[in-house]
């Protein structure tokens, strides 16, 4: 077979037998140089990195090393003079021999289950028999009915699909398997607009003291991204969004939350991926009428990620959502339509924030040389529609946007629809190199025109649209949204007393693993993501039991097979919680009430008395009156709404 060799002395070709020892190849390499030190020869399948010393490969054949016909081997070595001078210097350090069997970064990656699913599928687009052109039998196939590739341009145009899915794009750019080593290399290349430090040529001082064409980034032309990492955002239940909006309805202040969910195949797009949201976690924040301030860094991130991963179907953070709602002055029941083609869809500040978040949450990928590529973190906005209602808009920002933010090249401007390109800075501590940036558009004559993006350009060039929706038959993992939501101080307070009051109302201390009475109602109330997240902070539930609680209450078959709740009821943590519940439960009235003994009082009345005595939410709910016009929750007895002024 033919082996190609590239070294500092040039390119060479050698005819060798596949079963030849590596020493034969080493001997031919040494013939190409008169002063090469045999002990310093290294071999690699890459121009830089992954080098292995030839001396450690003795006794192995070319075939055993994975070399095939036509493969290119990169060779490095030192001259005899430099090797001798290095060995005689007492302060020189010996380079440890590389691990020959070490796997490359992309081979160590554990991908998301949805990626593993699509890698195992053909991904072809099926087509039925064409009655006009197919002339073959029922079991035959021709060009008119054979399956299409998932990246077929005509199919996407016909079905109004703007972007290729991630895996369809991978199929498009991945070369067909051949004997060449190049065909096995990852096809994706993460974008980077940073100056390479140090310079690969090593001919000048590092940036900002010097720069050349080898280390500076190329000019950037902004263009629509041909693919998207997530094709669809699905909210598992309308109750999740309604519960999130309650804070805005009560206060008028904007809210932010992290979307907790999972990724699944999406059948509306060839090889598509959708993000399914099961809960919204609200971090510490300060809401305003026209914005909000987040507590950063998010201290509970690690805990929330670990807790979510322990559910029956492992969950993770799939994105974030925030409100941008402003009632119209003339009709408080309507909202201002502020995000549209004539203004903006996502502001420049929000786009920079999205790029920062996507950079911090990369997608693990075996198709990238770094082991990660892009991000599936979705940005969702609850905002007013053209008819004044509330709807969701979902986006991602492009990889160009992420790379530009990483290189500190762009920033938000006063105009929300405009992104500003920063000035170049050669200061040692805050050096910033900004290459030429261009964007294309059609002028008034319909001609494609390229224009410099300095000093600013429209934010739309950085956005990728993501569709959204709700399932026709909702089946969320968590059945309840009744429990108070975290980090809503003064509005909804999470307390252990409220938990124990409701458990007492459900008669939870008397329920045993083998019983079924009232167990379904208990299971339905416990199936609440926010409740389990709160119980973890009470120190009453051990870390192991918290994970068991989360796994059981998120089981899709919990209410159909109520015996699944028994392991939860048998834990020591549950018994501890029940002991506190018994002690905190108020005693029944011992005296007669109006001539009636307490044994004659219905259980529902006693439960209501118990809930009221421990400050349950039942009494508060009776005072709340929801306005039928603007949905604001009024907590007074006056006849008019506090927000819109209309009669209740």
Tab-separated table of N, CA, C and O in Angstrom, residues 166-251:
chain	number	residue	atom	x	y	z
A	166	UNK	N	-30.219	19.839	12.536
A	166	UNK	CA	-28.803	19.616	12.840
A	166	UNK	C	-28.283	18.330	12.207
A	166	UNK	O	-27.229	18.316	11.548
A	167	UNK	N	-29.034	17.242	12.338
A	167	UNK	CA	-28.552	15.963	11.817
A	167	UNK	C	-28.686	15.875	10.303
A	167	UNK	O	-27.892	15.183	9.649
A	168	UNK	N	-29.675	16.574	9.725
A	168	UNK	CA	-29.744	16.637	8.263
A	168	UNK	C	-28.542	17.404	7.715
A	168	UNK	O	-27.970	17.029	6.680
A	169	UNK	N	-28.148	18.464	8.401
A	169	UNK	CA	-26.962	19.220	7.993
A	169	UNK	C	-25.699	18.361	8.108
A	169	UNK	O	-24.818	18.408	7.242
A	170	UNK	N	-25.633	17.566	9.190
A	170	UNK	CA	-24.487	16.668	9.340
A	170	UNK	C	-24.405	15.668	8.185
A	170	UNK	O	-23.325	15.415	7.651
A	171	UNK	N	-25.564	15.092	7.805
A	171	UNK	CA	-25.577	14.152	6.683
A	171	UNK	C	-25.111	14.825	5.392
A	171	UNK	O	-24.481	14.194	4.546
A	172	UNK	N	-25.429	16.095	5.253
A	172	UNK	CA	-25.078	16.813	4.029
A	172	UNK	C	-23.582	17.059	3.916
A	172	UNK	O	-23.003	16.935	2.826
A	173	UNK	N	-22.932	17.405	5.029
A	173	UNK	CA	-21.511	17.788	4.966
A	173	UNK	C	-20.560	16.636	5.266
A	173	UNK	O	-19.353	16.770	5.056
A	174	UNK	N	-21.082	15.513	5.756
A	174	UNK	CA	-20.204	14.384	6.080
A	174	UNK	C	-19.863	13.617	4.811
A	174	UNK	O	-20.771	13.176	4.092
A	175	UNK	N	-18.576	13.444	4.486
A	175	UNK	CA	-18.213	12.695	3.272
A	175	UNK	C	-18.547	11.222	3.407
A	175	UNK	O	-18.642	10.681	4.512
A	176	UNK	N	-18.759	10.580	2.283
A	176	UNK	CA	-19.055	9.156	2.297
A	176	UNK	C	-17.842	8.374	2.801
A	176	UNK	O	-16.696	8.734	2.506
A	177	UNK	N	-18.060	7.316	3.572
A	177	UNK	CA	-16.942	6.542	4.117
A	177	UNK	C	-16.066	5.954	3.020
A	177	UNK	O	-16.557	5.349	2.073
A	178	UNK	N	-14.761	6.186	3.146
A	178	UNK	CA	-13.779	5.617	2.233
A	178	UNK	C	-12.605	5.104	3.049
A	178	UNK	O	-12.607	5.154	4.278
A	179	UNK	N	-11.596	4.629	2.347
A	179	UNK	CA	-10.403	4.126	3.030
A	179	UNK	C	-9.522	5.257	3.531
A	179	UNK	O	-8.591	5.031	4.293
A	180	UNK	N	-9.801	6.480	3.118
A	180	UNK	CA	-8.972	7.615	3.513
A	180	UNK	C	-9.203	7.979	4.969
A	180	UNK	O	-10.326	7.943	5.467
A	181	UNK	N	-8.123	8.333	5.643
A	181	UNK	CA	-8.234	8.734	7.049
A	181	UNK	C	-8.986	10.049	7.188
A	181	UNK	O	-9.625	10.316	8.194
A	182	UNK	N	-8.958	10.894	6.135
A	182	UNK	CA	-9.635	12.187	6.205
A	182	UNK	C	-11.140	12.038	6.327
A	182	UNK	O	-11.819	12.895	6.885
A	183	UNK	N	-11.688	10.939	5.792
A	183	UNK	CA	-13.133	10.760	5.837
A	183	UNK	C	-13.636	10.437	7.237
A	183	UNK	O	-14.828	10.533	7.503
A	184	UNK	N	-12.743	10.028	8.141
A	184	UNK	CA	-13.149	9.688	9.508
A	184	UNK	C	-13.004	10.864	10.467
A	184	UNK	O	-13.354	10.751	11.629
A	185	UNK	N	-12.485	11.999	9.988
A	185	UNK	CA	-12.320	13.164	10.845
A	185	UNK	C	-13.651	13.888	11.005
A	185	UNK	O	-14.503	13.860	10.112
A	186	UNK	N	-13.883	14.556	12.127
A	186	UNK	CA	-15.145	15.267	12.348
A	186	UNK	C	-15.383	16.337	11.283
A	186	UNK	O	-14.473	17.106	10.946
A	187	UNK	N	-16.596	16.413	10.740
A	187	UNK	CA	-16.857	17.368	9.654
A	187	UNK	C	-17.148	18.791	10.130
A	187	UNK	O	-17.095	19.725	9.331
A	188	UNK	N	-17.486	18.980	11.407
A	188	UNK	CA	-17.837	20.302	11.902
A	188	UNK	C	-16.602	21.058	12.378
A	188	UNK	O	-15.669	20.461	12.923
A	189	UNK	N	-16.611	22.365	12.191
A	189	UNK	CA	-15.528	23.227	12.653
A	189	UNK	C	-16.118	24.400	13.422
A	189	UNK	O	-16.724	25.299	12.818
A	190	UNK	N	-16.003	24.416	14.747
A	190	UNK	CA	-16.557	25.530	15.526
A	190	UNK	C	-15.958	26.858	15.095
A	190	UNK	O	-14.748	26.979	14.879
A	191	UNK	N	-16.800	27.866	14.953
A	191	UNK	CA	-16.348	29.192	14.519
A	191	UNK	C	-15.556	29.874	15.627
A	191	UNK	O	-15.876	29.754	16.806
A	192	UNK	N	-14.506	30.588	15.232
A	192	UNK	CA	-13.700	31.352	16.184
A	192	UNK	C	-13.146	32.579	15.476
A	192	UNK	O	-12.556	32.473	14.401
A	193	UNK	N	-13.373	33.751	16.069
A	193	UNK	CA	-12.892	35.010	15.504
A	193	UNK	C	-11.827	35.644	16.386
A	193	UNK	O	-11.578	36.842	16.310
A	194	UNK	N	-11.195	34.828	17.224
A	194	UNK	CA	-10.120	35.323	18.073
A	194	UNK	C	-8.784	35.253	17.335
A	194	UNK	O	-8.590	34.411	16.444
A	195	UNK	N	-7.856	36.093	17.755
A	195	UNK	CA	-6.493	36.024	17.235
A	195	UNK	C	-5.796	34.815	17.846
A	195	UNK	O	-5.924	34.556	19.051
A	196	UNK	N	-5.090	34.048	17.019
A	196	UNK	CA	-4.382	32.871	17.517
A	196	UNK	C	-3.150	33.301	18.293
A	196	UNK	O	-2.271	33.980	17.765
A	197	UNK	N	-3.119	32.921	19.561
A	197	UNK	CA	-1.988	33.270	20.433
A	197	UNK	C	-1.451	31.990	21.054
A	197	UNK	O	-2.196	31.263	21.715
A	198	UNK	N	-0.174	31.654	20.837
A	198	UNK	CA	0.795	32.365	19.992
A	198	UNK	C	0.557	32.094	18.510
A	198	UNK	O	-0.181	31.183	18.157
A	199	UNK	N	1.194	32.862	17.671
A	199	UNK	CA	1.049	32.710	16.224
A	199	UNK	C	1.628	31.371	15.783
A	199	UNK	O	2.704	30.963	16.242
A	200	UNK	N	0.954	30.630	14.877
A	200	UNK	CA	1.485	29.334	14.406
A	200	UNK	C	2.852	29.445	13.740
A	200	UNK	O	3.638	28.497	13.775
A	201	UNK	N	3.135	30.612	13.132
A	201	UNK	CA	4.430	30.759	12.458
A	201	UNK	C	5.562	31.076	13.427
A	201	UNK	O	6.731	30.868	13.089
A	202	UNK	N	5.226	31.583	14.612
A	202	UNK	CA	6.224	31.945	15.633
A	202	UNK	C	7.277	32.895	15.087
A	202	UNK	O	8.454	32.841	15.445
A	203	UNK	N	6.848	33.816	14.194
A	203	UNK	CA	7.798	34.759	13.578
A	203	UNK	C	7.690	36.163	14.154
A	203	UNK	O	8.420	37.052	13.713
A	204	UNK	N	6.777	36.375	15.106
A	204	UNK	CA	6.620	37.718	15.667
A	204	UNK	C	6.082	37.596	17.083
A	204	UNK	O	5.576	36.533	17.481
A	205	UNK	N	6.144	38.664	17.867
A	205	UNK	CA	5.588	38.631	19.231
A	205	UNK	C	4.077	38.399	19.184
A	205	UNK	O	3.409	38.765	18.210
A	206	UNK	N	3.531	37.798	20.212
A	206	UNK	CA	2.082	37.527	20.217
A	206	UNK	C	1.266	38.808	20.273
A	206	UNK	O	1.745	39.858	20.702
A	207	UNK	N	0.020	38.698	19.840
A	207	UNK	CA	-0.923	39.817	19.881
A	207	UNK	C	-1.090	40.325	21.323
A	207	UNK	O	-1.104	39.509	22.232
A	208	UNK	N	-1.101	41.643	21.574
A	208	UNK	CA	-1.238	42.736	20.602
A	208	UNK	C	0.073	43.336	20.111
A	208	UNK	O	0.050	44.334	19.401
A	209	UNK	N	1.206	42.749	20.494
A	209	UNK	CA	2.485	43.311	20.048
A	209	UNK	C	2.709	43.087	18.558
A	209	UNK	O	3.415	43.861	17.907
A	210	UNK	N	2.126	42.049	17.999
A	210	UNK	CA	2.298	41.763	16.586
A	210	UNK	C	1.165	40.914	16.059
A	210	UNK	O	0.454	40.249	16.826
A	211	UNK	N	0.977	40.930	14.740
A	211	UNK	CA	-0.090	40.152	14.111
A	211	UNK	C	0.269	39.930	12.654
A	211	UNK	O	0.981	40.747	12.035
A	212	UNK	N	-0.193	38.813	12.092
A	212	UNK	CA	0.056	38.509	10.689
A	212	UNK	C	-1.147	37.758	10.130
A	212	UNK	O	-2.095	37.447	10.846
A	213	UNK	N	-1.087	37.424	8.850
A	213	UNK	CA	-2.219	36.744	8.208
A	213	UNK	C	-2.417	35.333	8.732
A	213	UNK	O	-3.505	34.771	8.593
A	214	UNK	N	-1.401	34.758	9.354
A	214	UNK	CA	-1.527	33.390	9.861
A	214	UNK	C	-2.283	33.328	11.180
A	214	UNK	O	-2.887	32.300	11.499
A	215	UNK	N	-2.251	34.393	11.960
A	215	UNK	CA	-2.880	34.349	13.276
A	215	UNK	C	-4.112	35.242	13.394
A	215	UNK	O	-4.852	35.141	14.373
A	216	UNK	N	-4.337	36.112	12.440
A	216	UNK	CA	-5.505	36.980	12.531
A	216	UNK	C	-6.723	36.301	11.906
A	216	UNK	O	-6.597	35.523	10.962
A	217	UNK	N	-7.924	36.552	12.416
A	217	UNK	CA	-9.128	35.959	11.827
A	217	UNK	C	-9.450	36.599	10.487
A	217	UNK	O	-9.102	37.762	10.235
A	218	UNK	N	-10.109	35.846	9.636
A	218	UNK	CA	-10.483	36.347	8.317
A	218	UNK	C	-11.664	37.301	8.435
A	218	UNK	O	-12.315	37.409	9.476
A	219	UNK	N	-11.946	37.993	7.342
A	219	UNK	CA	-13.101	38.879	7.297
A	219	UNK	C	-14.385	38.068	7.465
A	219	UNK	O	-14.473	36.909	7.058
A	220	UNK	N	-15.395	38.681	8.073
A	220	UNK	CA	-16.648	37.997	8.394
A	220	UNK	C	-17.761	38.532	7.497
A	220	UNK	O	-17.941	39.748	7.385
A	221	UNK	N	-18.475	37.627	6.860
A	221	UNK	CA	-19.669	37.997	6.106
A	221	UNK	C	-20.878	37.387	6.794
A	221	UNK	O	-21.026	36.162	6.834
A	222	UNK	N	-21.726	38.216	7.372
A	222	UNK	CA	-22.901	37.736	8.089
A	222	UNK	C	-23.910	37.171	7.101
A	222	UNK	O	-24.229	37.802	6.091
A	223	UNK	N	-24.404	35.994	7.393
A	223	UNK	CA	-25.366	35.347	6.509
A	223	UNK	C	-26.272	34.435	7.319
A	223	UNK	O	-25.954	34.065	8.452
A	224	UNK	N	-27.407	34.084	6.739
A	224	UNK	CA	-28.372	33.228	7.415
A	224	UNK	C	-27.760	31.848	7.657
A	224	UNK	O	-27.172	31.252	6.756
A	225	UNK	N	-27.895	31.350	8.876
A	225	UNK	CA	-27.354	30.035	9.212
A	225	UNK	C	-28.191	28.961	8.529
A	225	UNK	O	-29.413	28.945	8.654
A	226	UNK	N	-27.574	28.022	7.804
A	226	UNK	CA	-28.357	27.033	7.039
A	226	UNK	C	-29.016	25.967	7.902
A	226	UNK	O	-29.888	25.255	7.423
A	227	UNK	N	-28.631	25.836	9.143
A	227	UNK	CA	-29.174	24.797	10.021
A	227	UNK	C	-29.581	25.416	11.348
A	227	UNK	O	-29.264	26.572	11.649
A	228	UNK	N	-30.295	24.649	12.147
A	228	UNK	CA	-30.610	25.061	13.507
A	228	UNK	C	-30.503	23.849	14.418
A	228	UNK	O	-30.848	22.725	14.026
A	229	UNK	N	-30.040	24.074	15.629
A	229	UNK	CA	-29.799	22.982	16.570
A	229	UNK	C	-31.105	22.431	17.134
A	229	UNK	O	-31.197	21.257	17.470
A	230	UNK	N	-32.122	23.282	17.276
A	230	UNK	CA	-33.448	22.876	17.761
A	230	UNK	C	-34.475	23.369	16.751
A	230	UNK	O	-34.443	24.534	16.344
A	231	UNK	N	-35.376	22.493	16.343
A	231	UNK	CA	-36.362	22.853	15.332
A	231	UNK	C	-37.694	23.297	15.921
A	231	UNK	O	-38.458	23.989	15.248
A	232	UNK	N	-37.976	22.908	17.157
A	232	UNK	CA	-39.304	23.181	17.714
A	232	UNK	C	-39.224	23.228	19.237
A	232	UNK	O	-38.480	22.462	19.852
A	233	UNK	N	-39.982	24.150	19.826
A	233	UNK	CA	-40.105	24.257	21.284
A	233	UNK	C	-41.524	23.849	21.653
A	233	UNK	O	-42.497	24.475	21.210
A	234	UNK	N	-41.649	22.817	22.471
A	234	UNK	CA	-42.959	22.312	22.878
A	234	UNK	C	-43.113	22.452	24.390
A	234	UNK	O	-42.282	21.965	25.155
A	235	UNK	N	-44.191	23.118	24.816
A	235	UNK	CA	-44.513	23.234	26.232
A	235	UNK	C	-45.448	22.080	26.579
A	235	UNK	O	-46.501	21.919	25.950
A	236	UNK	N	-45.076	21.266	27.559
A	236	UNK	CA	-45.822	20.033	27.846
A	236	UNK	C	-47.262	20.305	28.240
A	236	UNK	O	-48.133	19.465	28.002
A	237	UNK	N	-47.554	21.470	28.845
A	237	UNK	CA	-48.912	21.770	29.288
A	237	UNK	C	-49.111	23.277	29.336
A	237	UNK	O	-48.189	24.037	29.667
A	238	UNK	N	-50.326	23.727	29.013
A	238	UNK	CA	-50.650	25.149	29.100
A	238	UNK	C	-50.548	25.660	30.533
A	238	UNK	O	-50.255	26.836	30.775
A	239	UNK	N	-50.780	24.763	31.507
A	239	UNK	CA	-50.723	25.167	32.916
A	239	UNK	C	-49.346	25.699	33.301
A	239	UNK	O	-49.225	26.545	34.194
A	240	UNK	N	-48.303	25.200	32.655
A	240	UNK	CA	-46.943	25.644	32.975
A	240	UNK	C	-46.789	27.128	32.655
A	240	UNK	O	-46.243	27.905	33.452
A	241	UNK	N	-47.281	27.542	31.487
A	241	UNK	CA	-47.188	28.952	31.093
A	241	UNK	C	-48.136	29.807	31.915
A	241	UNK	O	-47.782	30.916	32.357
A	242	UNK	N	-49.351	29.329	32.154
A	242	UNK	CA	-50.305	30.101	32.966
A	242	UNK	C	-49.761	30.353	34.371
A	242	UNK	O	-49.911	31.451	34.918
A	243	UNK	N	-49.131	29.332	34.939
A	243	UNK	CA	-48.561	29.475	36.291
A	243	UNK	C	-47.412	30.477	36.287
A	243	UNK	O	-47.238	31.244	37.247
A	244	UNK	N	-46.624	30.487	35.221
A	244	UNK	CA	-45.519	31.434	35.109
A	244	UNK	C	-46.042	32.864	34.957
A	244	UNK	O	-45.466	33.814	35.506
A	245	UNK	N	-47.150	33.020	34.229
A	245	UNK	CA	-47.710	34.350	33.987
A	245	UNK	C	-48.421	34.922	35.207
A	245	UNK	O	-48.695	36.126	35.248
A	246	UNK	N	-48.761	34.093	36.179
A	246	UNK	CA	-49.494	34.577	37.345
A	246	UNK	C	-48.746	35.691	38.076
A	246	UNK	O	-49.363	36.630	38.585
A	247	UNK	N	-47.423	35.589	38.120
A	247	UNK	CA	-46.645	36.627	38.812
A	247	UNK	C	-46.806	37.971	38.113
A	247	UNK	O	-46.949	39.013	38.773
A	248	UNK	N	-46.776	37.972	36.791
A	248	UNK	CA	-46.967	39.237	36.063
A	248	UNK	C	-48.396	39.744	36.222
A	248	UNK	O	-48.628	40.950	36.367
A	249	UNK	N	-49.361	38.849	36.206
A	249	UNK	CA	-50.752	39.266	36.348
A	249	UNK	C	-51.019	39.919	37.699
A	249	UNK	O	-51.849	40.821	37.815
A	250	UNK	N	-50.321	39.464	38.733
A	250	UNK	CA	-50.538	40.010	40.073
A	250	UNK	C	-49.762	41.291	40.320
A	250	UNK	O	-50.185	42.135	41.103
A	251	UNK	N	-48.606	41.447	39.689
A	251	UNK	CA	-47.730	42.578	39.999
A	251	UNK	C	-47.488	43.518	38.825
A	251	UNK	O	-47.127	44.674	39.043
